[in-house]
Coordinates of C-alpha atoms in Angstrom, one line a residue:
Chain A
X1 CA 123.5 72.3 70.7
X2 CA 124.9 75.5 71.7
X3 CA 125.8 76.2 75.2
X4 CA 125.1 79.9 76.0
X5 CA 126.2 81.6 79.3
X6 CA 124.8 85.1 79.1
X7 CA 120.7 86.2 79.4
X8 CA 120.9 88.7 76.4
X9 CA 122.5 85.9 74.2
X10 CA 119.9 83.6 75.4
X11 CA 117.3 86.2 74.4
X12 CA 118.4 86.6 71.2
X13 CA 118.3 83.1 70.5
X14 CA 114.8 82.6 71.8
X15 CA 113.7 85.7 69.7
X16 CA 115.1 84.4 66.6
X17 CA 112.5 81.6 67.0
X18 CA 109.6 83.6 68.0
X19 CA 109.1 84.5 64.5
X20 CA 107.8 82.3 62.9
X21 CA 106.5 81.2 66.1
X22 CA 107.9 77.4 67.1
X23 CA 107.3 75.3 70.4
X24 CA 110.1 75.7 73.3
X25 CA 110.1 72.9 75.8
X26 CA 112.1 73.9 79.2
X27 CA 113.9 71.4 81.5
X28 CA 115.6 73.5 84.3
X29 CA 118.0 71.5 86.7
X30 CA 120.9 71.7 88.6
X31 CA 123.4 69.8 86.6
X32 CA 124.8 66.4 87.6
X33 CA 122.3 65.0 85.1
X34 CA 120.9 61.3 86.0
X35 CA 118.5 59.4 83.9
X36 CA 115.4 61.1 85.7
X37 CA 116.7 64.6 83.7
X38 CA 117.4 62.5 80.8
X39 CA 113.8 61.4 80.9
X40 CA 112.5 65.0 80.7
X41 CA 115.0 65.8 78.3
X42 CA 113.7 63.1 76.0
X43 CA 110.1 63.8 76.5
X44 CA 110.6 67.5 75.8
X45 CA 112.5 66.7 72.8
X46 CA 109.4 64.4 71.4
X47 CA 106.8 67.5 72.5
X48 CA 108.5 70.5 71.2
X49 CA 110.5 72.2 68.0
X50 CA 113.2 73.7 70.5
X51 CA 114.6 72.3 73.5
X52 CA 116.6 74.5 76.5
X53 CA 118.2 72.8 79.1
X54 CA 119.6 75.2 82.2
X55 CA 122.0 73.7 84.3
X56 CA 122.3 76.3 87.6
X57 CA 122.8 75.6 91.1
X58 CA 120.6 78.1 92.4
X59 CA 122.1 79.7 95.8
X60 CA 118.8 81.4 96.6
X61 CA 116.8 78.0 97.4
X62 CA 119.9 76.6 99.5
X63 CA 119.8 77.7 103.4
X64 CA 122.8 78.7 105.1
X65 CA 123.5 75.2 106.8
X66 CA 122.9 73.5 103.3
X67 CA 124.8 71.9 100.9
X68 CA 125.2 74.9 98.0
X69 CA 128.9 74.6 98.1
X70 CA 129.3 70.9 98.2
X71 CA 126.4 70.2 95.4
X72 CA 127.9 67.9 93.0
X73 CA 128.6 69.5 90.0
X74 CA 130.6 68.0 86.7
X75 CA 129.7 70.4 83.6
X76 CA 131.9 68.6 81.2
X77 CA 130.0 65.2 81.7
X78 CA 126.3 67.2 81.7
X79 CA 127.5 68.9 78.3
X80 CA 128.1 65.4 77.1
X81 CA 124.9 63.9 78.0
X82 CA 123.0 66.7 76.9
X83 CA 124.3 66.3 73.4
X84 CA 123.4 62.5 73.3
X85 CA 120.1 63.7 74.2
X86 CA 120.1 66.3 70.8
X87 CA 118.7 69.4 72.8
X88 CA 119.1 72.8 71.2
X89 CA 120.4 75.0 73.8
X90 CA 122.4 74.1 76.9
X91 CA 121.8 77.6 79.3
X92 CA 124.3 77.6 81.7
X93 CA 124.5 81.2 83.4
X94 CA 126.9 81.8 86.4
X95 CA 125.8 83.1 89.8
X96 CA 126.9 86.6 88.9
X97 CA 125.0 86.4 85.8
X98 CA 121.7 85.6 87.2
X99 CA 121.8 88.1 90.3
X100 CA 124.2 90.9 89.4
X101 CA 123.0 92.3 92.9
X102 CA 121.3 91.2 95.8
X103 CA 117.8 90.6 93.9
X104 CA 115.3 93.7 94.9
X105 CA 112.2 91.4 93.9
X106 CA 111.8 87.7 95.3
X107 CA 108.6 85.4 94.7
X108 CA 107.1 84.3 97.8
X109 CA 105.2 81.2 97.9
X110 CA 102.6 81.6 100.6
X111 CA 100.7 78.3 100.3
X112 CA 102.0 74.5 100.1
X113 CA 105.4 75.5 101.1
X114 CA 105.5 75.3 105.0
X115 CA 105.1 71.4 104.8
X116 CA 107.1 68.6 103.8
X117 CA 110.8 69.8 102.3
X118 CA 109.3 73.7 103.3
X119 CA 109.4 72.8 106.8
X120 CA 113.0 71.9 107.4
X121 CA 113.7 74.2 104.6
X122 CA 112.5 77.6 105.0
X123 CA 112.8 80.2 101.8
X124 CA 113.7 77.2 99.6
X125 CA 110.6 77.4 97.6
X126 CA 110.7 81.1 97.5
X127 CA 113.8 80.8 96.3
X128 CA 113.0 78.0 93.6
X129 CA 110.0 80.3 92.5
X130 CA 112.2 83.1 92.3
X131 CA 114.6 81.8 89.9
X132 CA 111.9 79.8 87.9
X133 CA 110.2 83.1 87.2
X134 CA 113.3 84.4 86.0
X135 CA 114.1 81.5 83.7
X136 CA 110.2 81.4 82.4
X137 CA 110.7 85.3 81.9
X138 CA 114.0 84.9 79.8
X139 CA 113.2 81.8 77.8
X140 CA 109.5 82.5 77.3
X141 CA 108.9 78.2 76.9
X142 CA 105.9 76.7 75.5
X143 CA 106.1 74.0 78.0
X144 CA 108.3 73.3 81.3
X145 CA 109.1 70.1 82.3
X146 CA 109.5 68.8 86.4
X147 CA 109.9 65.3 87.7
X148 CA 107.8 64.4 90.5
X149 CA 110.4 63.3 92.6
X150 CA 110.3 66.8 93.6
X151 CA 106.4 66.3 93.9
X152 CA 106.2 69.5 96.5
X153 CA 108.1 71.7 93.8
X154 CA 105.4 70.7 91.0
X155 CA 103.0 71.6 93.3
X156 CA 104.7 74.8 94.0
X157 CA 105.2 75.7 90.1
X158 CA 101.4 74.8 89.2
X159 CA 100.3 77.4 92.0
X160 CA 103.1 79.8 90.2
X161 CA 102.0 79.3 87.0
X162 CA 98.4 79.5 87.4
X163 CA 98.5 82.7 90.1
X164 CA 101.1 84.7 88.0
X165 CA 99.2 83.8 84.7
X166 CA 102.4 82.5 82.7
X167 CA 101.3 81.5 79.7
X168 CA 103.1 78.0 80.2
X169 CA 102.3 74.4 80.5
X170 CA 103.7 72.3 83.2
X171 CA 104.2 69.0 82.6
X172 CA 105.2 66.7 85.4
X173 CA 107.1 63.6 84.8
X174 CA 107.3 60.2 86.5
X175 CA 110.4 59.4 89.3
X176 CA 112.7 57.4 87.4
X177 CA 114.1 54.6 89.7
X178 CA 117.5 52.3 90.0
X179 CA 116.8 48.8 89.5
X180 CA 116.9 48.2 93.3
X181 CA 113.7 51.2 93.4
X182 CA 116.1 53.8 94.7
X183 CA 114.7 57.2 92.9
X184 CA 117.6 58.6 90.8
X185 CA 119.0 61.6 92.3
X186 CA 122.1 63.6 91.9
X187 CA 122.6 63.5 95.6
X188 CA 123.0 59.7 95.4
X189 CA 126.6 59.8 94.6
X190 CA 127.0 60.9 98.4
X191 CA 125.8 57.5 99.8
X192 CA 128.2 55.3 101.0
X193 CA 127.9 52.0 100.1
X194 CA 126.1 50.7 103.1
X195 CA 124.0 53.7 103.1
X196 CA 123.3 53.0 99.6
X197 CA 121.8 49.3 100.6
X198 CA 119.7 50.8 103.0
X199 CA 118.5 53.7 101.1
X200 CA 115.9 51.4 99.2
X201 CA 114.1 51.8 102.4
X202 CA 112.2 54.9 101.4
X203 CA 110.9 53.4 97.9
X204 CA 110.2 49.9 99.7
X205 CA 108.0 51.7 102.7
X206 CA 105.9 53.3 100.2
X207 CA 105.3 50.4 98.2
X208 CA 103.8 48.9 101.6
X209 CA 101.7 51.6 102.2
X210 CA 100.7 51.3 99.1
X211 CA 99.8 48.0 99.4
X212 CA 97.8 49.1 102.8
X213 CA 95.7 51.5 101.2
X214 CA 94.8 48.7 98.4
X215 CA 93.9 46.6 101.4
X216 CA 91.3 49.1 102.6
X217 CA 93.7 51.0 105.3
X218 CA 92.1 54.8 104.9
X219 CA 93.8 56.2 108.3
X220 CA 96.8 58.6 108.0
X221 CA 98.3 58.1 111.1
X222 CA 98.6 54.7 110.8
X223 CA 100.2 54.7 107.0
X224 CA 102.8 56.9 108.6
X225 CA 103.6 54.4 111.5
X226 CA 103.8 51.8 109.0
X227 CA 106.4 53.5 107.1
X228 CA 107.9 54.8 110.1
X229 CA 108.6 51.3 111.4
X230 CA 109.7 50.0 108.2
X231 CA 112.3 52.8 107.9
X232 CA 113.5 52.4 111.5
X233 CA 113.8 49.0 111.7
X234 CA 115.7 48.6 107.9
X235 CA 118.0 51.6 107.9
X236 CA 120.4 53.6 110.1
X237 CA 118.8 57.0 108.7
X238 CA 117.1 59.5 110.5
X239 CA 113.8 60.2 109.6
X240 CA 113.2 64.0 108.7
X241 CA 109.5 63.8 107.8
X242 CA 106.9 61.1 106.6
X243 CA 103.6 63.2 105.5
X244 CA 100.5 62.4 103.8
X245 CA 98.5 65.0 102.0
X246 CA 95.9 65.9 99.4
X247 CA 97.7 66.4 95.8
X248 CA 98.5 69.2 94.5
X249 CA 96.9 71.2 97.2
X250 CA 99.0 69.4 100.1
X251 CA 96.4 69.7 102.6
X252 CA 96.2 67.4 105.7
X253 CA 93.6 64.7 105.6
X254 CA 90.8 63.3 107.7
X255 CA 89.8 60.2 105.8
X256 CA 91.7 59.3 102.7
X257 CA 90.1 60.3 99.2
X258 CA 90.8 61.3 96.0
X259 CA 94.5 62.0 94.9
X260 CA 97.2 61.9 97.9
X261 CA 100.5 62.0 98.1
X262 CA 102.8 60.2 100.6
X263 CA 106.4 61.5 100.8
X264 CA 109.2 61.1 103.0
X265 CA 112.7 62.3 103.7
X266 CA 115.5 60.6 105.4
X267 CA 118.8 61.5 106.4
X268 CA 122.0 59.3 105.8
X269 CA 125.4 59.9 107.1
X270 CA 126.4 62.3 104.3
X271 CA 122.8 62.9 102.7
X272 CA 119.3 63.5 102.8
X273 CA 117.0 61.9 100.5
X274 CA 113.5 62.0 99.2
X275 CA 110.8 60.1 98.0
X276 CA 106.9 60.2 97.2
X277 CA 104.1 58.6 95.8
X278 CA 100.8 59.7 94.4
X279 CA 98.0 57.4 94.9
X280 CA 94.4 58.1 93.3
X281 CA 91.8 56.5 96.0
X282 CA 88.3 56.0 94.5
Chain B
X1 CA 88.5 98.9 70.3
X2 CA 87.7 95.5 71.8
X3 CA 86.3 95.4 75.5
X4 CA 87.6 92.0 76.9
X5 CA 86.7 91.2 80.0
X6 CA 88.6 87.4 80.5
X7 CA 92.3 86.3 80.7
X8 CA 91.6 83.6 78.6
X9 CA 90.1 85.9 75.7
X10 CA 92.9 88.4 76.1
X11 CA 95.7 86.0 75.6
X12 CA 93.7 84.2 72.6
X13 CA 93.9 88.1 70.9
X14 CA 97.4 88.5 72.2
X15 CA 98.5 85.3 70.8
X16 CA 96.7 86.1 67.3
X17 CA 99.2 89.4 67.3
X18 CA 102.5 87.5 68.2
X19 CA 102.3 85.6 64.8
X20 CA 103.6 87.6 63.1
X21 CA 105.3 89.5 65.5
X22 CA 103.9 93.0 66.6
X23 CA 105.1 95.6 69.0
X24 CA 102.3 95.8 71.7
X25 CA 102.3 98.6 73.9
X26 CA 100.5 98.3 77.6
X27 CA 99.1 101.0 79.6
X28 CA 98.2 100.0 83.3
X29 CA 95.3 102.0 85.1
X30 CA 93.0 101.9 88.1
X31 CA 90.3 103.8 85.2
X32 CA 89.1 107.0 86.1
X33 CA 90.9 108.3 83.3
X34 CA 92.5 111.7 83.0
X35 CA 95.0 113.8 80.9
X36 CA 97.9 111.7 82.3
X37 CA 96.4 108.5 81.4
X38 CA 95.7 109.7 78.0
X39 CA 99.4 111.0 77.5
X40 CA 100.7 107.8 78.3
X41 CA 98.1 106.1 75.7
X42 CA 98.8 108.8 73.1
X43 CA 102.7 107.8 73.6
X44 CA 101.5 104.1 73.3
X45 CA 99.7 104.4 70.1
X46 CA 102.6 106.5 68.8
X47 CA 105.4 103.9 69.4
X48 CA 103.3 100.5 69.1
X49 CA 101.5 98.3 66.6
X50 CA 99.0 97.1 69.1
X51 CA 97.9 99.2 72.1
X52 CA 96.3 97.5 75.5
X53 CA 95.1 99.5 78.1
X54 CA 93.7 97.9 81.6
X55 CA 91.5 99.3 83.9
X56 CA 91.6 97.2 87.1
X57 CA 91.0 98.6 90.6
X58 CA 93.3 96.0 92.3
X59 CA 92.6 95.3 96.0
X60 CA 95.8 93.7 96.4
X61 CA 97.7 97.1 96.7
X62 CA 95.3 98.9 99.0
X63 CA 95.8 98.5 102.6
X64 CA 92.7 97.5 105.2
X65 CA 91.9 101.1 106.0
X66 CA 92.4 102.6 102.5
X67 CA 90.2 104.2 99.9
X68 CA 89.5 100.9 97.9
X69 CA 86.1 101.2 97.8
X70 CA 85.8 104.7 97.3
X71 CA 88.4 104.8 94.8
X72 CA 86.2 106.7 92.1
X73 CA 85.1 104.3 89.1
X74 CA 82.9 105.2 85.5
X75 CA 83.7 102.4 83.3
X76 CA 81.3 103.9 80.3
X77 CA 83.1 107.6 80.8
X78 CA 86.9 105.7 80.6
X79 CA 85.4 103.8 77.5
X80 CA 84.8 106.5 75.7
X81 CA 87.8 108.1 76.4
X82 CA 89.9 105.2 75.1
X83 CA 87.9 105.0 72.4
X84 CA 88.9 108.5 71.2
X85 CA 92.6 107.3 71.7
X86 CA 91.9 104.6 69.1
X87 CA 93.5 102.0 71.2
X88 CA 93.3 98.1 70.4
X89 CA 91.9 96.6 73.4
X90 CA 90.6 97.6 76.7
X91 CA 90.9 94.5 79.1
X92 CA 88.7 95.0 82.0
X93 CA 88.7 92.0 84.0
X94 CA 86.8 91.7 87.3
X95 CA 88.3 91.0 90.7
X96 CA 87.1 87.3 90.5
X97 CA 88.6 87.0 87.3
X98 CA 92.1 88.0 88.7
X99 CA 92.1 86.8 91.7
X100 CA 89.7 83.3 91.8
X101 CA 90.9 82.4 95.2
X102 CA 93.6 83.9 97.6
X103 CA 96.7 84.0 95.4
X104 CA 99.1 81.6 96.5
X105 CA 101.9 83.4 95.3
X106 CA 102.9 86.9 95.8
X107 CA 105.8 89.2 94.2
X108 CA 107.8 90.7 97.4
X109 CA 109.3 94.1 96.8
X110 CA 112.9 94.2 99.0
X111 CA 114.1 97.0 98.3
X112 CA 112.9 100.8 97.3
X113 CA 109.4 99.9 99.0
X114 CA 109.9 101.2 102.4
X115 CA 110.3 104.8 101.9
X116 CA 108.0 107.6 100.6
X117 CA 104.3 106.0 99.9
X118 CA 105.5 102.7 101.1
X119 CA 106.3 103.7 104.6
X120 CA 102.6 104.8 105.1
X121 CA 101.2 101.8 102.9
X122 CA 103.0 98.6 103.8
X123 CA 102.3 96.0 101.4
X124 CA 101.1 98.2 98.5
X125 CA 104.2 97.7 96.2
X126 CA 104.0 94.1 96.9
X127 CA 100.4 94.2 95.4
X128 CA 101.6 96.5 92.5
X129 CA 104.2 94.1 92.0
X130 CA 101.8 91.2 92.1
X131 CA 99.5 92.4 89.7
X132 CA 101.6 94.1 87.3
X133 CA 103.3 90.6 87.1
X134 CA 100.4 88.9 86.3
X135 CA 99.3 91.5 83.5
X136 CA 102.8 91.2 81.9
X137 CA 102.3 87.5 81.6
X138 CA 98.8 87.7 80.4
X139 CA 99.6 90.6 77.7
X140 CA 103.3 90.2 77.1
X141 CA 103.8 93.4 76.0
X142 CA 106.8 95.1 74.0
X143 CA 106.8 98.2 76.1
X144 CA 105.0 99.2 79.1
X145 CA 104.0 102.8 80.0
X146 CA 103.7 104.1 83.9
X147 CA 103.5 108.0 84.6
X148 CA 106.3 109.7 86.6
X149 CA 103.6 111.0 89.0
X150 CA 104.1 107.6 90.8
X151 CA 107.7 108.0 90.8
X152 CA 108.1 105.4 93.4
X153 CA 106.1 102.7 91.6
X154 CA 108.3 103.6 88.2
X155 CA 111.2 102.7 90.4
X156 CA 109.6 99.5 91.8
X157 CA 108.8 98.6 88.4
X158 CA 112.2 98.9 87.0
X159 CA 113.5 97.0 89.7
X160 CA 110.6 94.2 89.1
X161 CA 111.8 94.3 85.2
X162 CA 115.4 94.1 85.7
X163 CA 115.5 91.4 88.3
X164 CA 113.1 89.0 87.1
X165 CA 113.9 89.4 83.5
X166 CA 111.0 90.7 81.8
X167 CA 111.5 91.0 78.1
X168 CA 109.8 94.7 78.3
X169 CA 111.1 98.0 77.8
X170 CA 109.5 100.3 80.6
X171 CA 108.5 103.8 79.3
X172 CA 108.4 106.5 82.2
X173 CA 106.2 109.7 80.9
X174 CA 106.0 113.2 82.5
X175 CA 103.7 114.5 84.9
X176 CA 100.9 115.9 83.5
X177 CA 99.4 119.2 85.2
X178 CA 96.3 121.3 85.4
X179 CA 96.9 125.1 84.5
X180 CA 97.7 125.9 88.0
X181 CA 100.1 123.5 88.7
X182 CA 98.5 120.7 90.4
X183 CA 99.2 117.0 89.1
X184 CA 96.6 115.1 87.6
X185 CA 94.9 112.3 89.5
X186 CA 92.1 110.1 89.7
X187 CA 91.6 111.4 93.5
X188 CA 91.9 115.1 92.7
X189 CA 87.9 114.8 92.1
X190 CA 87.3 114.1 95.8
X191 CA 88.8 117.6 96.8
X192 CA 86.5 120.2 98.4
X193 CA 86.6 123.7 96.5
X194 CA 88.8 124.8 99.3
X195 CA 91.1 122.2 99.7
X196 CA 91.3 122.2 95.8
X197 CA 93.0 125.9 95.6
X198 CA 95.5 124.9 98.3
X199 CA 96.2 121.9 96.7
X200 CA 98.9 123.7 94.4
X201 CA 100.9 124.3 97.5
X202 CA 102.6 120.6 96.6
X203 CA 103.9 121.8 93.1
X204 CA 104.2 125.2 94.3
X205 CA 106.8 124.2 97.0
X206 CA 108.8 121.8 94.8
X207 CA 109.6 124.8 92.5
X208 CA 110.7 126.2 95.2
X209 CA 113.0 123.8 96.1
X210 CA 114.0 123.4 92.8
X211 CA 115.1 126.9 92.4
X212 CA 116.9 126.6 95.8
X213 CA 119.0 124.1 94.4
X214 CA 119.7 126.0 91.3
X215 CA 120.7 128.8 93.1
X216 CA 123.5 126.6 95.2
X217 CA 121.5 124.8 97.9
X218 CA 122.8 120.9 98.5
X219 CA 121.6 120.3 101.7
X220 CA 118.6 118.0 102.2
X221 CA 117.3 118.6 105.4
X222 CA 117.3 122.7 104.4
X223 CA 115.4 121.8 101.4
X224 CA 112.8 119.7 103.1
X225 CA 112.3 122.5 105.8
X226 CA 111.8 125.0 103.0
X227 CA 109.0 122.7 101.5
X228 CA 107.4 121.9 104.6
X229 CA 107.1 125.6 105.8
X230 CA 105.5 126.4 102.5
X231 CA 102.9 124.0 102.7
X232 CA 102.1 124.5 106.4
X233 CA 101.9 128.1 105.7
X234 CA 99.7 128.1 102.4
X235 CA 97.4 124.9 103.5
X236 CA 95.6 123.2 105.9
X237 CA 96.5 119.8 104.5
X238 CA 98.7 117.6 107.1
X239 CA 102.0 116.6 105.9
X240 CA 102.4 112.5 105.0
X241 CA 106.0 112.9 104.2
X242 CA 108.5 115.1 102.1
X243 CA 111.7 113.1 101.2
X244 CA 114.9 113.3 99.0
X245 CA 116.6 110.6 97.4
X246 CA 118.4 109.5 95.0
X247 CA 116.6 108.1 92.1
X248 CA 115.8 105.6 91.1
X249 CA 117.9 103.9 93.8
X250 CA 115.8 105.7 96.6
X251 CA 118.6 106.0 98.7
X252 CA 118.9 109.0 101.4
X253 CA 121.5 111.2 100.2
X254 CA 124.3 113.2 102.2
X255 CA 125.5 115.6 99.3
X256 CA 123.2 115.8 96.7
X257 CA 124.8 115.0 93.0
X258 CA 123.7 113.0 90.4
X259 CA 119.8 112.3 89.8
X260 CA 117.6 113.3 92.8
X261 CA 113.6 112.9 93.6
X262 CA 112.0 115.1 95.8
X263 CA 108.5 113.8 96.7
X264 CA 105.9 114.6 99.1
X265 CA 102.3 113.6 100.2
X266 CA 99.9 116.0 101.5
X267 CA 96.7 114.6 103.3
X268 CA 93.7 117.0 102.6
X269 CA 90.0 116.5 104.2
X270 CA 88.9 113.5 101.9
X271 CA 92.0 112.7 100.1
X272 CA 95.7 112.3 100.1
X273 CA 97.9 113.9 97.4
X274 CA 101.0 113.2 95.7
X275 CA 103.5 114.8 93.9
X276 CA 107.5 115.0 92.6
X277 CA 110.1 116.6 91.2
X278 CA 113.1 114.8 89.7
X279 CA 116.2 116.9 89.3
X280 CA 119.4 116.4 87.7
X281 CA 122.5 118.1 89.5
X282 CA 125.8 118.3 87.9

């Protein structure tokens, strides 16, 4: 595994593999790798000749009051984990390397960005789309791997690839969970032990909603109330949102049919967690 | 020369040339080709294995009151001219092919877009940057050729390539002029014979300003007044703007030094013309 820190060196390596053409799998992350990321890397390793992992905590996707400076970072640990996954390149650019000056160009997400996490994080998805566009242009991957825990991000990247005609296949990968059902997240390290116990309520409430749908419930408001009651009763967390949309369009639904997403965000003492479930309704 | 109208067919052709890797020269146009375009094609032909010309009148870069519907179009004439230049592909997609639904993603130009043509054409350069990003992703060219007549466009594309890390070389090509100095433009066909005679005033006034600089003039306001007086005295055109900036940064200057641009736009009866001069001051 080669660790590369400059765009120029990364492009030189990529060009080396372009002739003869090899498939390139790309896994973009903000580091502090957990099993969710490793699942992405593993899948990329199986499906491509070359695997590139990027680790970059992208300032452009954090709001001024958000956790950019405290986002967990541990490069040496990440490097060791990446080494185990037998990836080819770890691309680890600095902020100065990615943004040598304030960017004159921004990729604006005009749809799917004003709901869910986008509502409480204005500009977040513009920052994501901008940095992912830069990575796509630097790495020219064949396939890009994203975790479904960030289901809205997957929907936005799908729009980005389609509407800007990137010749890249998007591979959404299932959520990886702890044994008790909590979705793996780099931010979980900031849960107090009491919050950690209560945090299972996100997954648990989604499962109850899924069961209600299986039993015939088709009213979005009733499903949202059901989840809200469980989260309130079984945790001290503050609900940021609980929403139900068509997926991947992220449009409100009257009566449930087709592919839907139920997603929620809950704020605990030091950290805000998200989770979601995607359900096919026939 | 192959004429291709779908993105999918275009990508298939491009992929065929990527292994083994050949250089691809790209000349984006809105058609109604004139000698300026032919100069771009000729240069691209000399420098690349494969040359792609695109003809697409991009609705996204026209404002609601602008000349999108009346922009001159003559595909058969363009096809014949392109054939003479021995290009490999003429990419000629429909609006529905490029924008099958309202785009969920827009490329936003945050710098260099609020002066010159950008001031009177809000959103114009976002539309240009968005369509060019799409073309870059579809064609993956080695080099892209743009005429310096649209000097602000060249500056914006330079920012686009740099800030979004496109692995593409920008080749700006000198303005091609009629014998009397009028810059070649597809829109020149809409000049009445009286306006056509007066239209040389754009180039003439820029030459006078250049001579004044050579004679020691360094005051931007005085140069702008000089041009303004000539345009007013020698034509019935209405001045849209006359501006002087550093180039390619497009920032206002106190005292002139380095590379500068003087640009102007003048409205005639049925058409608005632009012209510019880029000068090195030592």
